XYZ file of N, CA and C in Angstrom:
858
model
N 84.371 87.758 144.007
C 85.447 87.609 142.466
C 85.397 88.848 142.253
N 86.541 89.080 140.989
C 86.683 89.864 140.411
C 86.424 89.815 138.817
N 86.113 90.358 138.208
C 86.137 90.032 136.722
C 87.284 90.093 136.393
N 86.750 89.123 134.530
C 88.064 88.899 133.771
C 87.981 89.796 132.543
N 86.338 90.109 132.020
C 86.808 91.304 131.476
C 85.679 92.388 131.682
N 86.497 92.985 131.401
C 84.884 95.132 131.926
C 85.009 95.260 130.272
N 83.618 95.521 130.380
C 83.198 96.952 129.044
C 82.866 98.106 129.969
N 83.278 99.296 130.164
C 83.014 100.912 130.674
C 82.418 101.710 129.601
N 81.206 100.897 128.818
C 80.976 102.336 128.246
C 81.209 102.914 126.720
N 81.385 101.378 126.579
C 81.570 101.467 125.310
C 80.798 102.086 124.218
N 81.820 102.096 123.066
C 81.179 103.043 121.995
C 82.021 102.504 120.601
N 81.850 102.451 119.588
C 82.734 102.498 118.187
C 82.131 102.085 117.437
N 82.408 103.211 116.519
C 82.303 103.508 114.922
C 83.287 103.533 113.852
N 82.429 102.639 112.766
C 83.194 102.133 111.507
C 83.277 103.817 110.170
N 84.232 103.500 110.257
C 84.387 105.075 109.362
C 83.554 104.119 107.669
N 83.255 105.493 107.013
C 82.178 104.759 105.944
C 83.823 106.340 104.853
N 83.916 107.149 105.096
C 84.729 107.828 104.150
C 85.218 109.533 105.391
N 85.836 110.157 105.044
C 85.960 111.372 106.006
C 85.309 111.803 105.787
N 83.396 111.926 105.831
C 82.697 112.455 106.390
C 81.719 111.730 107.441
N 82.068 110.579 107.309
C 80.976 110.121 108.480
C 81.480 108.615 108.495
N 80.476 108.285 109.419
C 81.167 106.725 109.993
C 79.283 106.674 110.572
N 79.660 104.948 109.907
C 77.944 104.716 111.115
C 78.519 103.798 112.702
N 77.213 104.078 113.367
C 77.911 103.417 114.929
C 77.358 102.368 114.569
N 77.912 101.232 115.630
C 78.302 100.165 115.739
C 77.792 99.516 117.041
N 79.018 99.866 118.351
C 78.595 99.974 119.630
C 77.724 101.238 120.170
N 77.121 101.218 120.989
C 76.640 102.496 121.879
C 76.982 102.272 122.832
N 77.262 102.782 124.211
C 77.300 103.087 125.582
C 77.259 101.732 125.914
N 77.451 100.405 125.703
C 77.759 98.790 126.135
C 78.430 99.106 127.348
N 77.461 98.307 128.833
C 79.276 98.111 129.657
C 78.351 96.618 130.078
N 79.347 95.970 130.325
C 78.382 94.854 131.071
C 79.943 94.035 131.727
N 79.899 93.144 132.409
C 81.222 92.039 132.872
C 81.726 90.740 132.990
N 82.123 90.164 132.547
C 82.149 89.026 132.324
C 83.293 88.185 133.775
N 82.597 86.888 134.183
C 83.117 86.549 135.423
C 84.520 85.232 135.286
N 85.226 84.939 135.616
C 86.216 83.230 135.885
C 84.467 82.671 135.702
N 85.070 82.102 134.795
C 84.370 80.573 134.743
C 83.081 79.986 134.330
N 82.661 81.675 133.944
C 81.267 81.821 133.054
C 81.326 81.303 131.614
N 80.369 80.926 131.469
C 79.623 80.124 129.364
C 79.112 81.258 129.172
N 78.916 82.278 128.954
C 78.441 83.330 128.303
C 77.993 83.195 126.122
N 76.721 83.566 125.949
C 76.854 83.295 124.805
C 76.151 84.787 124.317
N 76.590 84.932 123.294
C 76.122 86.725 122.854
C 75.018 86.215 121.480
N 74.137 87.167 121.444
C 73.333 86.238 120.441
C 72.795 87.814 119.073
N 72.077 87.856 118.789
C 71.951 89.522 118.156
C 71.606 88.752 116.515
N 70.614 89.348 115.549
C 70.372 88.799 114.303
C 71.367 89.407 113.683
N 72.081 90.024 112.186
C 72.314 90.318 111.443
C 72.790 91.495 111.084
N 73.874 92.288 111.934
C 74.254 93.520 111.625
C 73.512 94.176 112.739
N 73.852 93.302 114.303
C 73.109 94.117 115.800
C 74.378 94.145 116.345
N 76.067 93.529 115.979
C 76.762 94.478 116.205
C 77.180 93.571 117.494
N 77.042 92.110 116.973
C 77.769 91.303 118.044
C 79.160 90.975 117.651
N 78.952 90.379 116.656
C 80.086 90.671 116.319
C 82.282 91.481 116.343
N 81.344 92.710 115.887
C 82.395 93.536 115.825
C 81.639 93.672 117.820
N 81.189 93.948 118.196
C 81.354 93.287 120.344
C 82.380 92.635 120.609
N 82.247 91.394 119.577
C 83.735 89.961 120.223
C 84.502 90.845 119.181
N 85.122 91.728 118.854
C 86.605 91.674 118.463
C 86.665 92.445 119.024
N 86.449 93.393 120.656
C 86.689 93.997 121.437
C 87.397 93.253 122.693
N 86.656 92.134 122.462
C 87.582 91.195 123.832
C 89.464 91.426 123.939
N 89.297 91.138 123.092
C 91.068 90.695 122.796
C 91.548 92.099 121.947
N 91.198 93.207 122.233
C 91.577 93.964 121.467
C 91.784 94.408 120.010
N 90.487 93.150 119.596
C 91.469 93.183 117.883
C 90.885 94.250 117.301
N 89.676 95.480 118.239
C 89.764 96.387 118.288
C 89.215 97.079 119.343
N 89.283 98.384 119.216
C 89.141 98.892 120.240
C 89.004 100.318 120.431
N 88.034 100.854 121.097
C 86.585 101.903 121.346
C 87.048 103.200 120.805
N 86.335 103.935 120.384
C 86.333 105.658 119.986
C 85.940 105.534 121.684
N 84.804 105.120 122.178
C 85.113 106.155 123.272
C 84.639 105.055 124.773
N 84.921 104.689 125.860
C 84.606 104.231 127.095
C 86.013 103.541 126.980
N 86.265 102.078 127.887
C 87.430 101.530 128.098
C 86.294 99.694 127.808
N 87.841 98.860 127.796
C 87.645 97.584 127.928
C 88.659 97.249 128.481
N 88.796 96.373 129.880
C 89.370 96.032 130.106
C 89.335 94.009 130.800
N 90.886 94.249 130.330
C 90.421 92.475 130.051
C 91.898 92.102 131.539
N 91.459 92.071 132.421
C 91.985 90.659 133.269
C 93.496 92.541 133.896
N 92.709 92.967 134.037
C 92.661 94.804 134.355
C 94.125 96.109 133.582
N 93.662 95.508 131.646
C 95.042 95.954 131.252
C 93.626 96.707 130.500
N 94.231 97.641 130.349
C 93.145 98.736 128.751
C 93.728 97.983 127.584
N 92.391 97.904 127.238
C 92.991 96.969 125.440
C 93.044 98.061 124.421
N 93.271 99.418 125.087
C 93.854 101.422 124.032
C 95.671 100.549 124.387
N 96.668 99.916 125.237
C 97.158 100.334 125.968
C 98.003 99.081 124.819
N 99.076 99.970 124.249
C 99.350 99.237 123.142
C 100.902 98.147 123.704
N 101.411 98.679 124.775
C 101.949 97.133 125.166
C 101.442 96.686 126.109
N 100.164 96.428 126.344
C 99.174 95.208 126.477
C 98.968 94.310 126.201
N 99.181 94.532 124.459
C 97.805 93.654 123.627
C 98.398 92.302 124.132
N 100.268 92.297 123.946
C 100.692 90.205 124.148
C 100.033 90.288 125.367
N 99.488 90.373 126.337
C 100.105 89.884 127.386
C 98.227 89.799 127.869
N 97.364 90.940 127.144
C 95.772 90.852 126.500
C 95.413 89.322 125.798
N 96.497 89.687 124.211
C 96.099 88.119 123.689
C 96.583 86.816 124.533
N 96.928 86.672 125.431
C 97.533 85.205 125.845
C 95.829 85.284 126.808
N 95.873 86.443 127.445
C 94.476 85.801 128.468
C 92.711 85.776 127.547
N 93.166 86.285 126.680
C 91.842 85.663 125.602
C 92.014 85.582 124.427
N 91.257 84.054 124.253
C 92.169 83.627 122.759
C 91.244 83.854 122.434
N 91.115 83.621 120.821
C 90.267 83.672 119.883
C 89.490 82.706 118.906
N 88.358 81.884 118.523
C 87.795 81.342 117.528
C 87.539 81.877 116.475
N 87.668 81.476 115.041
C 86.493 82.886 114.281
C 85.682 81.994 113.746
N 85.440 81.943 112.886
C 84.320 81.539 111.431
C 84.321 80.018 111.181
N 86.123 80.568 110.116
C 86.466 80.317 109.199
C 87.452 79.045 109.763
N 87.561 78.089 110.046
C 89.344 77.160 110.578
C 90.294 77.570 109.528
N 90.138 76.965 108.096
C 90.707 77.391 106.833
C 91.600 78.864 107.235
N 91.671 80.007 107.877
C 91.588 81.313 108.465
C 92.458 81.074 108.972
N 92.014 80.583 110.115
C 93.658 80.017 111.510
C 94.618 79.489 111.432
N 94.359 78.343 110.232
C 95.492 77.545 109.755
C 96.407 77.156 109.369
N 97.686 77.735 109.665
C 98.765 77.986 109.186
C 99.619 77.064 108.032
N 100.074 75.462 108.900
C 100.399 74.710 109.288
C 100.383 73.482 108.198
N 101.302 72.399 108.080
C 100.810 71.918 106.934
C 100.552 70.353 108.218
N 100.772 70.667 109.297
C 100.825 69.262 109.805
C 100.247 69.703 111.014
N 99.169 68.850 111.481
C 98.326 69.610 112.480
C 99.280 69.652 114.274
N 100.087 68.899 114.590
C 100.875 69.626 115.711
C 101.889 70.725 115.506
N 102.522 70.737 113.813
C 102.234 72.515 113.518
C 102.011 73.326 113.863
N 100.579 73.145 113.675
C 99.890 74.318 113.411
C 99.394 75.295 115.346
N 99.686 73.736 115.788
C 99.016 73.586 117.543
C 100.275 75.086 117.970
N 101.034 73.791 117.319
C 103.103 74.686 118.032
C 103.026 76.182 116.966
N 101.821 77.211 116.422
C 102.796 78.278 116.254
C 102.550 79.582 116.993
N 101.258 79.841 117.822
C 102.057 80.351 118.893
C 102.961 80.188 119.331
N 102.707 78.765 120.564
C 103.482 78.882 121.391
C 105.629 79.117 120.867
N 106.137 78.700 119.775
C 107.292 79.246 119.171
C 107.133 80.894 118.768
N 106.141 81.794 118.378
C 106.394 82.922 118.337
C 106.334 83.425 119.529
N 105.860 82.710 120.673
C 106.315 83.893 121.931
C 107.096 82.586 122.223
N 107.858 81.847 121.899
C 108.928 81.470 122.706
C 108.966 80.241 123.975
N 108.132 79.557 123.961
C 107.875 78.722 124.949
C 108.798 77.713 124.759
N 109.591 77.218 125.732
C 111.270 76.373 125.895
C 110.625 75.328 125.087
N 111.269 74.400 124.547
C 110.498 72.545 124.240
C 110.092 71.804 124.051
N 110.686 72.030 125.439
C 109.931 70.688 126.580
C 108.187 70.623 126.572
N 108.181 72.071 127.233
C 107.238 72.935 128.204
C 106.024 73.055 126.388
N 106.845 73.064 125.555
C 106.198 72.905 124.661
C 105.459 71.850 123.869
N 106.462 70.470 123.816
C 105.393 68.833 123.749
C 104.009 69.296 124.498
N 104.368 69.339 125.799
C 103.071 68.871 126.707
C 102.505 69.775 126.347
N 102.450 70.850 126.372
C 101.623 71.638 126.197
C 100.676 71.275 124.426
N 101.203 70.997 123.393
C 100.493 70.764 122.861
C 100.006 69.545 122.845
N 100.479 68.185 123.351
C 100.077 66.952 124.027
C 98.252 67.479 124.909
N 99.061 68.246 126.023
C 97.752 68.143 126.219
C 96.642 68.889 125.910
N 96.474 70.269 124.340
C 95.409 70.698 123.848
C 95.137 69.588 123.001
N 95.922 68.687 122.048
C 94.806 67.991 121.667
C 94.497 66.862 122.088
N 94.777 66.517 123.238
C 93.618 65.578 124.249
C 92.581 66.481 124.407
N 92.742 66.993 125.794
C 91.257 68.192 125.123
C 90.163 67.797 124.059
N 90.935 68.845 123.052
C 89.372 68.217 122.042
C 89.877 67.449 121.300
N 90.066 65.652 121.511
C 90.243 64.743 121.457
C 90.565 64.588 120.084
N 91.969 65.688 119.772
C 92.522 64.839 118.205
C 93.312 64.767 118.118
N 94.245 64.237 119.737
C 96.032 63.585 119.305
C 95.833 62.290 118.663
N 95.272 61.587 118.436
C 95.466 60.727 117.257
C 95.526 61.315 115.466
N 95.087 62.509 115.193
C 95.203 63.332 113.923
C 96.863 64.366 114.154
N 97.339 64.347 115.096
C 98.422 65.293 115.272
C 99.385 64.960 114.171
N 99.367 64.030 113.526
C 100.676 64.269 112.289
C 100.049 63.849 110.488
N 98.484 64.553 111.147
C 97.846 64.296 110.274
C 97.720 66.050 109.011
N 98.122 65.933 107.713
C 97.391 67.096 106.954
C 96.611 67.822 107.504
N 96.057 68.592 108.281
C 95.100 69.895 108.457
C 93.938 69.331 106.997
N 94.458 69.524 105.667
C 92.875 69.575 104.393
C 92.874 68.044 104.554
N 93.078 67.011 105.100
C 93.145 65.876 105.023
C 91.972 65.899 106.496
N 91.185 66.549 107.486
C 90.728 66.733 107.969
C 89.022 67.223 107.231
N 87.788 66.984 108.233
C 86.703 67.704 107.951
C 86.771 69.404 108.494
N 84.903 69.912 108.807
C 85.473 71.364 109.061
C 85.787 71.055 110.999
N 84.916 70.144 111.256
C 85.160 70.029 112.859
C 85.605 69.970 113.638
N 86.571 68.881 112.344
C 88.057 68.378 113.758
C 88.888 69.664 112.763
N 89.063 70.550 111.757
C 89.901 71.150 111.397
C 89.637 72.530 113.302
N 87.921 72.804 113.174
C 87.388 74.188 114.304
C 88.578 72.907 115.268
N 88.355 72.103 115.309
C 88.753 71.590 116.946
C 90.671 71.776 116.876
N 91.321 71.474 116.014
C 92.365 71.875 115.495
C 92.842 73.734 116.291
N 91.836 74.358 115.693
C 92.319 75.610 115.878
C 91.863 76.156 117.427
N 90.882 75.090 117.550
C 90.884 75.519 119.278
C 91.394 75.032 119.891
N 92.407 74.458 118.991
C 93.924 73.294 120.282
C 94.242 74.989 119.911
N 94.729 75.236 119.019
C 96.140 76.119 118.672
C 96.673 77.393 119.827
N 94.500 77.178 120.191
C 94.267 78.264 121.093
C 94.306 78.075 122.229
N 94.083 77.087 122.616
C 93.819 76.413 123.814
C 95.330 76.479 124.514
N 96.506 75.477 123.687
C 97.784 75.556 124.124
C 98.706 76.556 124.342
N 97.868 77.879 124.007
C 98.399 79.290 124.493
C 98.395 79.920 126.433
N 97.082 78.872 126.636
C 96.977 78.484 128.382
C 96.096 80.280 127.652
N 95.090 80.186 127.563
C 94.155 82.413 128.395
C 93.637 81.382 128.895
N 93.406 82.051 129.347
C 92.473 81.518 131.126
C 90.042 82.620 129.928
N 90.764 82.942 128.691
C 89.037 83.045 128.291
C 89.299 82.866 126.605
N 88.693 81.884 126.207
C 88.657 82.368 124.536
C 87.273 82.695 124.341
N 87.248 83.055 123.527
C 85.625 83.964 122.225
C 85.585 82.966 121.044
N 84.682 82.851 121.009
C 84.047 81.376 119.584
C 83.007 82.871 119.078
N 84.050 82.807 117.116
C 82.825 83.896 116.917
C 82.231 83.537 116.221
N 80.924 83.209 115.961
C 80.499 82.090 114.981
C 81.407 80.845 114.347
N 82.022 80.226 115.429
C 82.354 78.781 114.935
C 81.695 78.186 114.651
N 80.086 77.748 114.936
C 80.049 76.611 114.189
C 79.688 77.074 112.920
N 79.212 77.972 112.698
C 78.269 78.588 111.745
C 78.231 77.446 109.906
N 79.413 77.276 109.528
C 79.714 76.422 108.158
C 80.444 75.694 108.657
N 79.591 74.979 110.246
C 79.503 72.917 110.361
C 78.628 72.203 109.829
N 78.371 71.163 109.816
C 77.237 70.297 109.408
C 77.080 69.954 110.685
N 75.873 69.246 111.633
C 74.924 69.081 112.252
C 76.347 67.877 112.976
N 77.385 66.889 112.366
C 78.077 66.350 113.092
C 79.132 67.365 113.541
N 79.366 67.863 112.272
C 81.050 69.110 112.697
C 81.070 69.444 114.413
N 79.998 71.003 114.227
C 78.672 71.217 115.175
C 79.238 70.801 116.820
N 78.303 69.675 116.610
C 78.671 68.554 117.997
C 79.796 68.592 118.659
N 80.370 68.560 117.595
C 82.291 68.015 117.480
C 82.783 69.298 118.409
N 82.523 70.333 117.586
C 82.955 71.804 118.290
C 82.701 72.068 119.582
N 80.970 71.988 120.074
C 79.914 71.991 121.313
C 80.742 71.099 121.962
N 81.066 70.106 121.877
C 81.421 69.401 122.756
C 83.013 69.238 123.371
N 83.522 69.909 122.671
C 84.968 71.169 123.251
C 84.730 71.706 123.907
N 84.005 72.274 123.375
C 83.596 73.750 124.412
C 83.232 73.374 126.174
N 82.282 72.774 126.052
C 81.696 72.097 127.000
C 83.025 71.862 127.804
N 84.015 70.607 128.020
C 84.467 70.842 128.088
C 85.658 71.275 128.675
N 85.693 71.844 128.370
C 86.773 73.926 128.547
C 86.112 73.999 129.062
N 84.811 74.647 129.265
C 84.431 75.318 130.433
C 84.154 74.903 132.016
N 83.522 72.972 131.707
C 83.951 72.269 132.667
C 85.632 72.151 133.287
N 86.625 72.469 132.430
C 87.822 72.088 132.936
C 87.957 74.079 134.071
N 87.225 74.775 134.131
C 87.235 76.191 134.026
C 87.447 77.121 133.563
N 87.531 76.475 132.236
C 88.142 77.877 131.543
C 86.321 78.538 130.587
N 87.110 80.377 131.157
C 85.974 80.971 130.574
C 85.768 81.362 129.104
N 84.308 80.627 128.768
C 83.278 80.990 127.543
C 82.919 82.093 127.424
N 82.820 82.599 125.941
C 82.388 83.679 125.407
C 81.749 82.893 124.078
N 81.114 82.896 123.797
C 80.168 81.807 122.127
C 79.587 82.938 121.232
N 79.690 83.903 120.704
C 78.589 84.794 119.330
C 78.051 83.717 118.395
N 76.791 83.867 118.366
C 75.710 82.719 117.643
C 74.866 83.010 117.528
N 74.146 82.608 116.334
C 73.214 82.908 115.401
C 72.371 81.943 116.067
N 72.912 80.751 116.764
C 72.005 79.190 116.907
C 71.491 79.403 118.161
N 70.044 79.619 118.241
C 69.170 79.707 120.119
C 69.312 77.976 120.613
N 70.160 77.309 120.007
C 70.256 75.480 120.954
C 72.021 75.414 121.368
N 72.686 76.438 120.964
C 73.613 76.761 120.928
C 73.933 77.626 122.062
N 72.863 78.961 122.522
C 73.091 79.787 122.928
C 71.623 79.131 124.558
N 71.682 78.451 124.361
C 70.560 78.145 125.123
C 71.721 76.738 126.675
N 72.932 76.240 125.553
C 73.568 75.573 126.869
C 74.254 75.846 127.930
N 74.265 77.924 127.371
C 75.388 79.084 127.876
C 74.567 78.549 129.921
N 75.742 79.543 130.480
C 75.056 80.265 131.862
C 74.196 81.335 131.444
N 74.515 82.144 130.285
C 73.862 83.548 131.016
C 74.008 83.778 128.977
N 72.591 84.552 128.789
C 72.906 84.942 127.243
C 72.793 86.686 127.351
N 73.460 87.519 127.160
C 73.367 88.438 126.748
C 72.854 88.975 125.016
N 72.205 90.032 124.820
C 70.989 90.356 123.774
C 71.372 91.743 123.720
N 71.888 91.904 121.809
C 72.322 93.278 121.293
C 71.249 93.567 120.058
N 71.127 94.348 120.170
C 70.336 94.950 119.013
C 70.403 96.345 118.320
N 70.724 96.678 117.344
C 71.479 97.828 117.520
C 72.721 98.747 118.324
N 73.521 97.683 118.500
C 74.596 98.498 118.954
C 75.019 98.780 120.879
N 73.073 98.060 121.103
C 72.936 98.075 122.559
C 72.922 96.875 122.975
N 73.321 96.051 124.289
C 72.496 95.298 124.595
C 71.205 95.352 125.263
N 70.639 94.595 125.389
C 69.276 94.911 125.903
C 68.509 94.018 126.371
N 69.240 92.702 126.783
C 69.076 91.682 127.848
C 69.803 90.694 127.762
N 70.430 90.653 129.264
C 70.934 89.795 130.073
C 70.714 89.135 130.263
N 71.055 87.797 130.540
C 70.300 87.156 131.763
C 70.456 85.301 131.810
N 70.692 84.530 132.464
C 69.996 83.671 132.545
C 69.048 82.633 131.521
N 69.513 81.830 130.333
C 68.270 81.433 129.203
C 67.459 80.587 129.123
N 66.847 80.872 130.300
C 65.628 80.800 130.991
C 64.571 81.491 130.524
N 65.043 82.369 131.243
C 64.841 83.501 131.833
C 64.562 84.864 130.684
N 65.735 84.179 129.525
C 66.010 85.206 128.300
C 64.512 84.656 127.386
N 64.689 83.038 127.380
C 63.628 82.232 126.446
C 61.917 82.583 126.593
N 61.693 83.252 127.626
C 60.417 82.854 128.419
C 59.832 84.588 127.291
N 60.410 85.237 126.762
C 60.158 86.563 126.365
C 59.717 85.999 124.688
N 59.717 85.748 125.159
C 59.051 85.230 123.354
C 58.900 85.835 121.822
N 57.488 86.704 122.435
C 57.857 87.785 121.483
C 59.084 88.765 121.633
N 59.512 89.763 122.357
C 59.929 90.263 121.953
C 61.452 89.884 122.040
N 61.279 88.202 121.618
C 62.812 87.759 121.026
C 62.487 87.604 119.847
N 61.275 87.946 118.936
C 60.965 87.511 117.489
C 60.645 89.003 117.154
N 60.279 89.832 117.552
C 60.700 91.584 117.935
C 61.755 92.223 117.545
N 62.891 91.451 117.720
C 64.204 91.477 118.085
C 64.525 90.688 116.337
N 63.917 89.691 115.860
C 64.290 88.966 114.614
C 64.514 87.475 115.157
N 64.727 87.185 116.637
C 65.301 86.372 117.521
C 64.499 85.301 117.441
N 64.463 84.274 117.516
C 63.582 82.880 118.316
C 64.068 82.092 119.306
N 63.521 81.144 119.619
C 63.593 80.587 120.901
C 64.257 79.094 120.619
N 65.039 78.248 121.260
C 65.625 77.024 120.716
C 64.160 76.395 120.310
N 64.425 75.406 119.108
C 63.519 73.939 118.432
C 62.990 73.364 119.928
N 63.941 72.907 120.027
C 63.720 72.301 121.681
C 62.095 72.446 122.795
N 62.729 74.180 123.320
C 61.142 75.280 123.625
C 60.678 74.819 122.908
N 60.327 74.830 121.340
C 59.504 75.474 120.310
C 58.512 73.947 120.733
N 58.774 73.004 120.395
C 58.414 71.585 121.000
C 57.700 71.722 121.782
N 57.915 72.026 123.098
C 57.432 71.432 124.510
C 56.067 72.717 124.146
N 56.591 73.380 123.604
C 55.192 74.372 123.537
C 54.050 74.186 122.826
N 54.588 73.268 121.873
C 53.061 72.478 121.183
C 52.655 71.410 122.368
N 53.488 70.008 122.437
C 53.397 69.453 123.425
C 52.117 70.245 124.862
N 52.995 71.333 125.469
C 52.010 71.402 126.241
C 51.133 72.362 126.496
N 50.581 72.531 125.101
C 48.891 73.043 124.592
C 48.586 71.705 124.355
N 48.079 70.728 124.355
C 47.622 68.937 124.287
C 48.050 68.406 125.416
N 49.417 68.491 125.975
C 49.302 67.899 127.335
C 50.168 69.163 128.772
N 48.548 69.578 129.508
C 48.860 71.012 130.489
C 50.312 70.901 130.858
N 49.806 69.398 131.362
C 51.292 68.488 133.299
C 52.142 68.862 132.401
N 52.982 68.832 131.245
C 54.362 68.997 129.887
C 54.692 70.645 130.575
N 55.830 70.324 131.127
C 56.419 71.702 130.550
C 56.944 72.384 129.997
N 56.853 74.123 129.623
C 56.516 74.794 128.241
C 57.849 75.553 128.310
N 58.823 75.235 129.085
C 60.384 76.272 129.815
C 61.229 75.264 129.916
N 61.562 74.768 128.900
C 62.660 73.454 127.897
C 63.411 74.655 127.360
N 64.614 73.959 127.615
C 65.343 74.812 126.666
C 66.638 73.878 126.053
N 66.945 72.416 126.676
C 67.356 72.052 126.147
C 67.326 70.507 125.425
N 68.436 69.742 124.457
C 67.271 67.704 124.544
C 67.250 67.541 125.842
N 68.191 67.543 126.432
C 68.223 65.995 127.498
C 66.818 66.804 128.414
N 66.747 67.617 128.401
C 65.667 68.197 129.259
C 63.764 67.914 128.637
N 64.095 67.890 127.153
C 63.173 67.488 126.638
C 63.039 65.905 126.435
N 64.184 64.968 126.743
C 64.146 63.357 126.942
C 63.367 62.622 128.275
N 64.015 63.654 129.346
C 63.950 63.999 130.636
C 61.966 63.840 130.628
N 61.534 64.979 130.408
C 60.181 65.088 130.785
C 59.052 65.271 129.576
N 60.077 64.206 128.629
C 59.025 62.927 127.887
C 58.718 61.545 129.350
N 60.216 61.042 129.352
C 59.876 60.659 130.420
C 59.268 60.169 131.887
N 59.735 61.652 132.161
C 58.245 61.789 133.356
C 57.359 61.844 132.410
N 56.742 62.373 132.430
C 54.913 62.827 131.724
C 53.931 60.914 131.393
N 54.974 60.646 130.382
C 55.259 58.781 129.580
C 54.679 58.669 131.567
N 55.339 58.368 132.732
C 55.526 57.375 133.086
C 54.627 58.350 134.428
N 54.166 59.194 134.337
C 52.820 59.839 135.427
C 51.803 58.925 134.603
N 51.515 59.768 133.072
C 50.273 59.022 132.823
C 49.997 57.595 132.893
N 51.409 56.911 132.757
C 51.042 54.905 132.489
C 50.199 54.524 134.296
N 51.504 55.569 135.442
C 50.995 55.417 136.331
C 49.334 55.519 136.803
N 48.508 56.188 136.133
C 47.328 56.927 136.500
C 46.476 55.664 135.620
N 47.318 55.020 134.547
C 46.053 53.644 134.066
C 45.930 52.821 134.015
N 47.327 52.791 135.250
C 47.527 51.384 136.504
C 45.857 51.632 137.826
């Protein structure tokens, strides 16, 4: 299987003034494959958000190359094709919502790229259905909750039919309910075959991914399955990161009940393990 995105020895610097700059990405190389669900984590200032802006050419490398579906992001003539292939959902939904009615906002990108009316309506319907916002299509976005606004932003990107969506701290400004709404939409998109990249500081969200990339000082320091990444608790602590609350809880229970797994990272795993251990202890008492 060919990768959908390739970072090849990418470095990037922000210019401070004419005489100085700060290095943010340093010789970064990795690939993202179709259908993957990848979480990128790192403490504030690690370079993860700068990394995310390279996925669809919002930023281009100072050295090295980023390839998106075979296109080099440095090629200005391919920027539209690249951004059709990789959509972005950002931290503040209000910054992405431009229309006064939900369905008009979802249509915005389609109108700008000349999608025919009949196809446009179908795409809007499909996108709103996927994020479960169809009943709000005639509502003004400013009447919606934060989670609902973010789902409208997702629908606007989804209507463009990208192969990959990058979520850059897209739940960080939401309450628990709104965050769960967005995560449910992300899960659904990935089940449909969409490639998902999420940049997050929430370990519980990263735990849902197929793969985690850990960024520190502009470099990739860990890359693997969530369960393998979260085994390295001390390494993560040294990187100013943590493990999911579920894993912390499981570890505490494991210390009291050794048969209780201390490798759990998701809530549904915790619930199943509680049931398993409870049933086993009940049988022992019979």
